[in-house]
Coordinates of C-alpha atoms and ligand atoms in Angstrom, one line a residue:
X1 CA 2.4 -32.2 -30.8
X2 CA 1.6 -29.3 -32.5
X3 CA 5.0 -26.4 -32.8
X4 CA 3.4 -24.0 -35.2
X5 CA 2.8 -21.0 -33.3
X6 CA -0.2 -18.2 -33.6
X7 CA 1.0 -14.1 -32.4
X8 CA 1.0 -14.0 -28.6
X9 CA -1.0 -10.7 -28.9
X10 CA 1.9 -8.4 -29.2
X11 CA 2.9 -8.4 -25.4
X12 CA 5.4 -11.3 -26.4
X13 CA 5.2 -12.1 -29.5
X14 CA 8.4 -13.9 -31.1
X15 CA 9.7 -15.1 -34.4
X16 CA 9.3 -19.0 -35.1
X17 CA 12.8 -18.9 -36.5
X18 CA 14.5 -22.9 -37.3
X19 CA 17.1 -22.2 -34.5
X20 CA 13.7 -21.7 -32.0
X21 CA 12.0 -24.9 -33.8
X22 CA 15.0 -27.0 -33.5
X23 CA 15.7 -25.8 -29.4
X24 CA 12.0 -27.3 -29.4
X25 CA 12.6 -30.6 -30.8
X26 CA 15.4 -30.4 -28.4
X27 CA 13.6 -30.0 -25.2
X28 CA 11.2 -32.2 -26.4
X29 CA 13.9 -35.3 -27.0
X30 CA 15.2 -34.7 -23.2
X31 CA 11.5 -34.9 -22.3
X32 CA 11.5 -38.3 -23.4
X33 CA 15.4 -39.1 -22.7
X34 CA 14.7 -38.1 -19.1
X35 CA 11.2 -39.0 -18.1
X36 CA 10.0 -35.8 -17.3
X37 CA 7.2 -33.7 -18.4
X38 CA 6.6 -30.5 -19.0
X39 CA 3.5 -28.6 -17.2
X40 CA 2.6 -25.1 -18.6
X41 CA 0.2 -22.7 -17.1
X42 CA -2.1 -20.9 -19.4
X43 CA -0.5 -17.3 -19.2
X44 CA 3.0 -18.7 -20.5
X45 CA 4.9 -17.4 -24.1
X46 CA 3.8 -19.3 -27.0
X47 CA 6.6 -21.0 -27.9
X48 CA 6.7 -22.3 -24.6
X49 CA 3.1 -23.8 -24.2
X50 CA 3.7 -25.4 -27.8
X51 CA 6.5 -27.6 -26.1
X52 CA 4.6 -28.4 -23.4
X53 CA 2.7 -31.9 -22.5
X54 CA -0.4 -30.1 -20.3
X55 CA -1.8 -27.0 -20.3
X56 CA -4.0 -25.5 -17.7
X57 CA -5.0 -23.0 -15.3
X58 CA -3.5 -23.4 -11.5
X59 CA -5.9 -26.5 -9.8
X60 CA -5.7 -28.1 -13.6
X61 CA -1.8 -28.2 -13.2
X62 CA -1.9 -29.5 -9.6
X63 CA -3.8 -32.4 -10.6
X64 CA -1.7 -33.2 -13.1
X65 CA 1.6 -32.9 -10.7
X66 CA -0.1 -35.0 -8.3
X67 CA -1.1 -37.5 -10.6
X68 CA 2.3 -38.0 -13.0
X69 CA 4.2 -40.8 -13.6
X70 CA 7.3 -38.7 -14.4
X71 CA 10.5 -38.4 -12.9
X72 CA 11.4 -35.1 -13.5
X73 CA 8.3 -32.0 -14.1
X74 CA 9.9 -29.1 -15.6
X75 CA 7.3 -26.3 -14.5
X76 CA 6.7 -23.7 -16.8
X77 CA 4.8 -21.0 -14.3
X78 CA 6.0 -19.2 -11.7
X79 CA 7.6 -20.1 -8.0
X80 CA 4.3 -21.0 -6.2
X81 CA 3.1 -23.0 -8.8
X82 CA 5.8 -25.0 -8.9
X83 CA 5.8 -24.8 -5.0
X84 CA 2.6 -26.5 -5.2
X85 CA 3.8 -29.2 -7.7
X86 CA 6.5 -30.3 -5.4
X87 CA 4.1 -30.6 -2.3
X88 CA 1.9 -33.1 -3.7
X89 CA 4.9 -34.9 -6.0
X90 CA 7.8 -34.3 -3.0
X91 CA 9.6 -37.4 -4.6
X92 CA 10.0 -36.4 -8.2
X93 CA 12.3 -33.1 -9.1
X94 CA 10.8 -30.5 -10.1
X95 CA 12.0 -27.7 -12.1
X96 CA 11.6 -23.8 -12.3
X97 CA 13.2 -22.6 -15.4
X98 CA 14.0 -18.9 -13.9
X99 CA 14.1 -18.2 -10.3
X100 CA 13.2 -15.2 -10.6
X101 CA 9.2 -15.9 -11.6
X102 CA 7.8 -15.3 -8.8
X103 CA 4.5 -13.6 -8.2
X104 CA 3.6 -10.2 -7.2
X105 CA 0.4 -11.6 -5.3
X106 CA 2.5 -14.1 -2.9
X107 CA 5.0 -11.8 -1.9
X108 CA 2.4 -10.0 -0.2
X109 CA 2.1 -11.8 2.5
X110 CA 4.8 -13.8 4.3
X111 CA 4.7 -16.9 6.9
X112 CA 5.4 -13.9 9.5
X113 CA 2.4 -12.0 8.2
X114 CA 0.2 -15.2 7.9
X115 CA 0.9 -15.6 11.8
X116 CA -0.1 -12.7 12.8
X117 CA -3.0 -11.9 10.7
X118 CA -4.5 -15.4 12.6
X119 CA -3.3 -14.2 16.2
X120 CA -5.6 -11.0 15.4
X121 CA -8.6 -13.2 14.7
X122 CA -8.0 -15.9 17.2
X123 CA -10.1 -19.8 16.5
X124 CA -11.1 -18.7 12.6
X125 CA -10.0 -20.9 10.7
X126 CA -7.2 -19.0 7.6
X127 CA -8.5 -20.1 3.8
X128 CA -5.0 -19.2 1.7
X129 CA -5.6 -18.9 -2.1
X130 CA -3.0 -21.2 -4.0
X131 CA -1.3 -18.2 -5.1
X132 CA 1.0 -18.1 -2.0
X133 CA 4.5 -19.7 -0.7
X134 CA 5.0 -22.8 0.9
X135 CA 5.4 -21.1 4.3
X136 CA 1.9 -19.5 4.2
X137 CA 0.2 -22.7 3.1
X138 CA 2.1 -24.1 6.3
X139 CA 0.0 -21.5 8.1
X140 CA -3.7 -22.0 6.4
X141 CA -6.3 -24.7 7.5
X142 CA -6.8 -25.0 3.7
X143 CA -6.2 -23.7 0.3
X144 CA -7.8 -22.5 -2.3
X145 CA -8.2 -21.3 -6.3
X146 CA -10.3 -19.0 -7.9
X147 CA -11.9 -21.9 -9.4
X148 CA -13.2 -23.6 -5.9
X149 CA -12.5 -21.0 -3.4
X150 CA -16.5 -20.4 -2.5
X151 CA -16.7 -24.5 -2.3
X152 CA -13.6 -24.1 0.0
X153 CA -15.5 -21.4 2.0
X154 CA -18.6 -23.0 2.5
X155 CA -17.4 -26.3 3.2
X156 CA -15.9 -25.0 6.9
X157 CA -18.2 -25.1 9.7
X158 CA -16.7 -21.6 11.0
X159 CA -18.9 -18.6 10.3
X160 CA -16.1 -16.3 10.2
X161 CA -13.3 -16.9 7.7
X162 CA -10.1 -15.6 7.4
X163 CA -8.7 -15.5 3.6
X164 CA -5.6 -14.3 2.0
X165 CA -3.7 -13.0 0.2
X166 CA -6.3 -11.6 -2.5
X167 CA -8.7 -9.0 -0.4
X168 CA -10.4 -8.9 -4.5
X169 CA -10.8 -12.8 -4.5
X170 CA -12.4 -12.5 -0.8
X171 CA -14.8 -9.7 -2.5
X172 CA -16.2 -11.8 -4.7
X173 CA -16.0 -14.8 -2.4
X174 CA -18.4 -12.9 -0.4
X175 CA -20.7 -12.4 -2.4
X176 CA -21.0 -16.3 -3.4
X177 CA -20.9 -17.1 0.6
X178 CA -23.7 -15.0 2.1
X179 CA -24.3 -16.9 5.3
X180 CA -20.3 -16.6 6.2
X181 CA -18.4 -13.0 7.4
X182 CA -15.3 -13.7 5.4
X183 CA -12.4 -11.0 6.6
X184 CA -9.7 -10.8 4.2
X185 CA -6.2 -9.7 4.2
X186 CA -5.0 -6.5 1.9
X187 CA -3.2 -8.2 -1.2
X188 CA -4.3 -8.1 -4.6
X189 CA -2.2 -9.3 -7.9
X190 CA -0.7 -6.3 -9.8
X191 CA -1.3 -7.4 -12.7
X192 CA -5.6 -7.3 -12.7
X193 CA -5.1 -4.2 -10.0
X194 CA -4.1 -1.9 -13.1
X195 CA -7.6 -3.4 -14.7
X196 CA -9.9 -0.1 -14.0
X197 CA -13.6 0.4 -15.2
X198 CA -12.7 3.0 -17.5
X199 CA -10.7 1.0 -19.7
X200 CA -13.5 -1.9 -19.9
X201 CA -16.1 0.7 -20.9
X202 CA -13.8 2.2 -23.6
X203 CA -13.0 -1.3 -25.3
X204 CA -17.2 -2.3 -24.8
X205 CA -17.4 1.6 -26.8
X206 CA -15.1 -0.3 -29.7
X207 CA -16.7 -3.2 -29.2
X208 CA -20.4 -3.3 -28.3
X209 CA -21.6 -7.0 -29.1
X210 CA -19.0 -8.8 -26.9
X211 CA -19.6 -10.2 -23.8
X212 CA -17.0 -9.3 -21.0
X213 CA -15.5 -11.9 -19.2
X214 CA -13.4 -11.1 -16.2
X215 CA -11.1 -12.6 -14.1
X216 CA -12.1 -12.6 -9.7
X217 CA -8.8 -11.0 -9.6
X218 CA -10.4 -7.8 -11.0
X219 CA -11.3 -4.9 -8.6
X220 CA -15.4 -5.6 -7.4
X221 CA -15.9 -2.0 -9.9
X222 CA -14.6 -4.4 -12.7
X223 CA -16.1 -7.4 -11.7
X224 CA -19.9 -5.3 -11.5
X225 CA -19.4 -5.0 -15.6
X226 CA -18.5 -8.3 -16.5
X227 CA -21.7 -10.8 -18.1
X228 CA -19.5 -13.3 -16.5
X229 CA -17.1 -14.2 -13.9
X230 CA -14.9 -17.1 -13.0
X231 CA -11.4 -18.6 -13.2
X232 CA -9.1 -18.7 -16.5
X233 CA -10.3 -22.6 -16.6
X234 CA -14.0 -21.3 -16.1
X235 CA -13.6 -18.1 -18.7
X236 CA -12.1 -21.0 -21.0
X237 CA -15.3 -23.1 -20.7
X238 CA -17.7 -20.1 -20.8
X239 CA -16.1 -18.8 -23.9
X240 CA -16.9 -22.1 -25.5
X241 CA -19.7 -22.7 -24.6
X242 CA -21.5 -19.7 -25.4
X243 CA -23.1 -18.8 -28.9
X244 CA -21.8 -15.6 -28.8
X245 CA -18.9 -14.7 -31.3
X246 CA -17.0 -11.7 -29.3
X247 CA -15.9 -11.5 -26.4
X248 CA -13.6 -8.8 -24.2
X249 CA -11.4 -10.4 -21.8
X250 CA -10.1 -9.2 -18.6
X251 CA -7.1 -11.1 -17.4
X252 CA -3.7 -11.6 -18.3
X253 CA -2.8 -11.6 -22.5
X254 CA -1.8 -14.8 -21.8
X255 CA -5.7 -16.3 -22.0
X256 CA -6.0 -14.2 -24.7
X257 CA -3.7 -16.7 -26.9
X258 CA -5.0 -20.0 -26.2
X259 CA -8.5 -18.7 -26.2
X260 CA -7.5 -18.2 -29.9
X261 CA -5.7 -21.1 -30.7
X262 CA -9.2 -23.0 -29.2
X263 CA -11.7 -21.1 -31.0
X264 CA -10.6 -19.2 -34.2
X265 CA -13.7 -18.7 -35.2
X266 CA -14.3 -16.3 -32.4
X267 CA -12.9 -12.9 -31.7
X268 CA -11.3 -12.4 -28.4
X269 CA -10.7 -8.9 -27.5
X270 CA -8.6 -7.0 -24.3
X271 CA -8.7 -3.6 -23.2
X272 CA -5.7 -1.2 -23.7
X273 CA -3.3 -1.8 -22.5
X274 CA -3.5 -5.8 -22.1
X275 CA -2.4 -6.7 -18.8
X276 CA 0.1 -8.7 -18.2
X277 CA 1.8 -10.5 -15.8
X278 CA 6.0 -10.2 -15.7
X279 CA 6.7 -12.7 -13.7
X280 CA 5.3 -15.3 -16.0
X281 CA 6.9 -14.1 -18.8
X282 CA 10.4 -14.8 -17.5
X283 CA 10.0 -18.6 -18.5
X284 CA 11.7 -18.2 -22.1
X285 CA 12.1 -21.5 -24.2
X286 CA 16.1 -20.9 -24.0
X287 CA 15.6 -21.4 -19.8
X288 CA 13.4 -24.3 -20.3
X289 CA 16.2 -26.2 -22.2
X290 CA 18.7 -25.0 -19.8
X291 CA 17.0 -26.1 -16.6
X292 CA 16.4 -29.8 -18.6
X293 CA 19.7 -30.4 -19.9
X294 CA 21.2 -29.6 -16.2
X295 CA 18.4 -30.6 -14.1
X296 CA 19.1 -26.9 -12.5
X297 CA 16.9 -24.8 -10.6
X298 CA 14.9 -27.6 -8.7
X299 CA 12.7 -26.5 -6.1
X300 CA 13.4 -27.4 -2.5
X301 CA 10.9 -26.8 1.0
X302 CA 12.3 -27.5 4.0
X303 CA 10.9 -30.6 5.8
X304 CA 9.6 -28.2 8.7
X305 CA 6.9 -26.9 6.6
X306 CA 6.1 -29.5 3.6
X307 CA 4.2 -31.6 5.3
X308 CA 1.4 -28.6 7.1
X309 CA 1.9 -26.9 3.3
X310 CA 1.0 -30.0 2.0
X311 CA -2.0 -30.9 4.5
X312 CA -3.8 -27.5 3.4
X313 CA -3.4 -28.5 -0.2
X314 CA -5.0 -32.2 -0.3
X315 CA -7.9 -30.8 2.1
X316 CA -8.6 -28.4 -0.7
X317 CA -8.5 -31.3 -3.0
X318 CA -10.9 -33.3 -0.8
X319 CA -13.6 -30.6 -1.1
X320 CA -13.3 -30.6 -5.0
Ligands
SF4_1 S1 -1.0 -12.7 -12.8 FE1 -0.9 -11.9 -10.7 S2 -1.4 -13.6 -9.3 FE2 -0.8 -14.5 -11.4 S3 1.4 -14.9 -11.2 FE3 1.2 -12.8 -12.1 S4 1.3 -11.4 -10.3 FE4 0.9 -13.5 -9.5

């Protein structure tokens, strides 16, 4: 496994000093001391990702929960994520490294808000995107991700769809789903909300050969000036695949990093400022040891809701 490091684009860049190399070789002996593995989502710090055993976007690391033979997961991400992890691995311990990453997107809409939001649109069926606690999940025929969430859409008989928490993600959902009336609840992540079209059409000014890729995150104004759209794992794909050499990027800094590590010979670009996310910055490689050496922080959902939480999940994994 590779521990050299690239920049992480400014936002959180961090010295590889040979105290921060040798906590890596650390975390990476208790890996293999204590059976576990370490699943890190795409918009994690550098150093981090570098000690981690999979990378990937939010259905990419579900798969991979669901499918470990580990003991322990140490999730580097934030409290959904590893919410999610737990539902489909509810034997194994899993592990949040800070508490505190949560998401600004899920704690938009609670199991209280889910409830009503279906007794106001009675017999439609509610379509929650991943990016939402346990309790809501309880609440939703199915889940979703950015990657599948048209599939999702389309595969239920129901005309009329309910969908939250994103009212951006339902947008563009929409569009993808003309046959279905999808009504959408009023969240939207933080992070791509500060995204405006004024900032894309000052970087394309700097930068007028790139392609824009954006995230379905990104206001439907955004989203109308990207060449392409689709989750981080689909941006991923798309940038590779393309001939093209430069490309502007409009979703978390995060991307921005690994895009680079997979493809130096291309130039990835953001707009000013990049965005990015807080919450999934509060994973540090100094937490990560922590939460491994004590087995701390593991995540726990009442029996009440797993198993309805956990229903709406592998129906969205039937679909895909
Ligand atoms: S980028 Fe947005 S949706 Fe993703 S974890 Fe951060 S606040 Fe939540």
């Amino acid at each position: 496994m590779a521990i050299a490091l690239p920049s992480n684009d400014g936002t959180v860049a961090r010295e590889i000093t040979p105290e921060l190399r040798a906590m890596q070789r650390r975390i990476r002996d208790l890996v293999a001391q204590k059976n576990a593995v370490i699943l890190a989502h795409i918009y994690q710090r550098g150093e981090v990702q570098a000690v981690a055993d999979f990378i990937g976007d939010s259905l990419n690391l579900s798969r991979e929960a669901a499918s470990t033979k580990a003991d322990i997961i140490v999730f580097c991400g934030v409290h959904f994520m590893a919410e999610t992890a737990k539902l489909l691995s509810p034997n194994k311990l899993v592990l949040l490294p800070d508490m505190k990453a949560g998401c600004g997107m899920a704690d938009m809409i609670t199991g209280d808000q889910a409830r009503e939001f279906k007794a106001s649109h009675p017999g439609r069926p509610l379509v929650s995107y991943v990016n939402t606690f346990a309790e809501v999940k309880a609440e939703s025929d199915i889940c979703c991700t950015s990657t599948n969430a048209a599939r999702v859409v389309q595969s239920l008989p129901d005309r009329e769809v309910l969908f939250a928490p994103d009212r951006f993600l339902a947008a563009w959902v929409q569009k993808h789903t003309p046959d279905k009336k999808i009504i959408a609840f009023n969240g939207y992540c933080p992070t791509h909300f500060v995204i405006k079209p004024s900032m894309v059409e000052a970087r394309k000014k700097l930068s007028p050969d790139a392609l824009v890729l954006a995230h379905p995150e990104c206001s439907p104004e955004v989203l109308e000036m990207a060449d392409y759209v689709g989750s981080t794992q689909g941006l991923m794909d798309y940038a590779g695949k393309s001939d093209r050499r430069e490309f502007i990027i409009l979703t978390e800094s995060g991307l921005l990093l690994r895009l680079r590590e997979l493809y130096p010979e291309k130039r990835f670009v953001s707009i000013a400022p990049c965005p990015h996310c807080p919450y999934m910055k509060f994973v540090e490689l100094e937490k990560v040891l922590a939460c491994l050496e004590n087995e701390s922080n593991p995540i726990e959902i009442p029996t009440s809701i797993m198993l309805r939480a956990r229903t709406s999940i592998e129906r969205m994994m039937a679909v895909v």
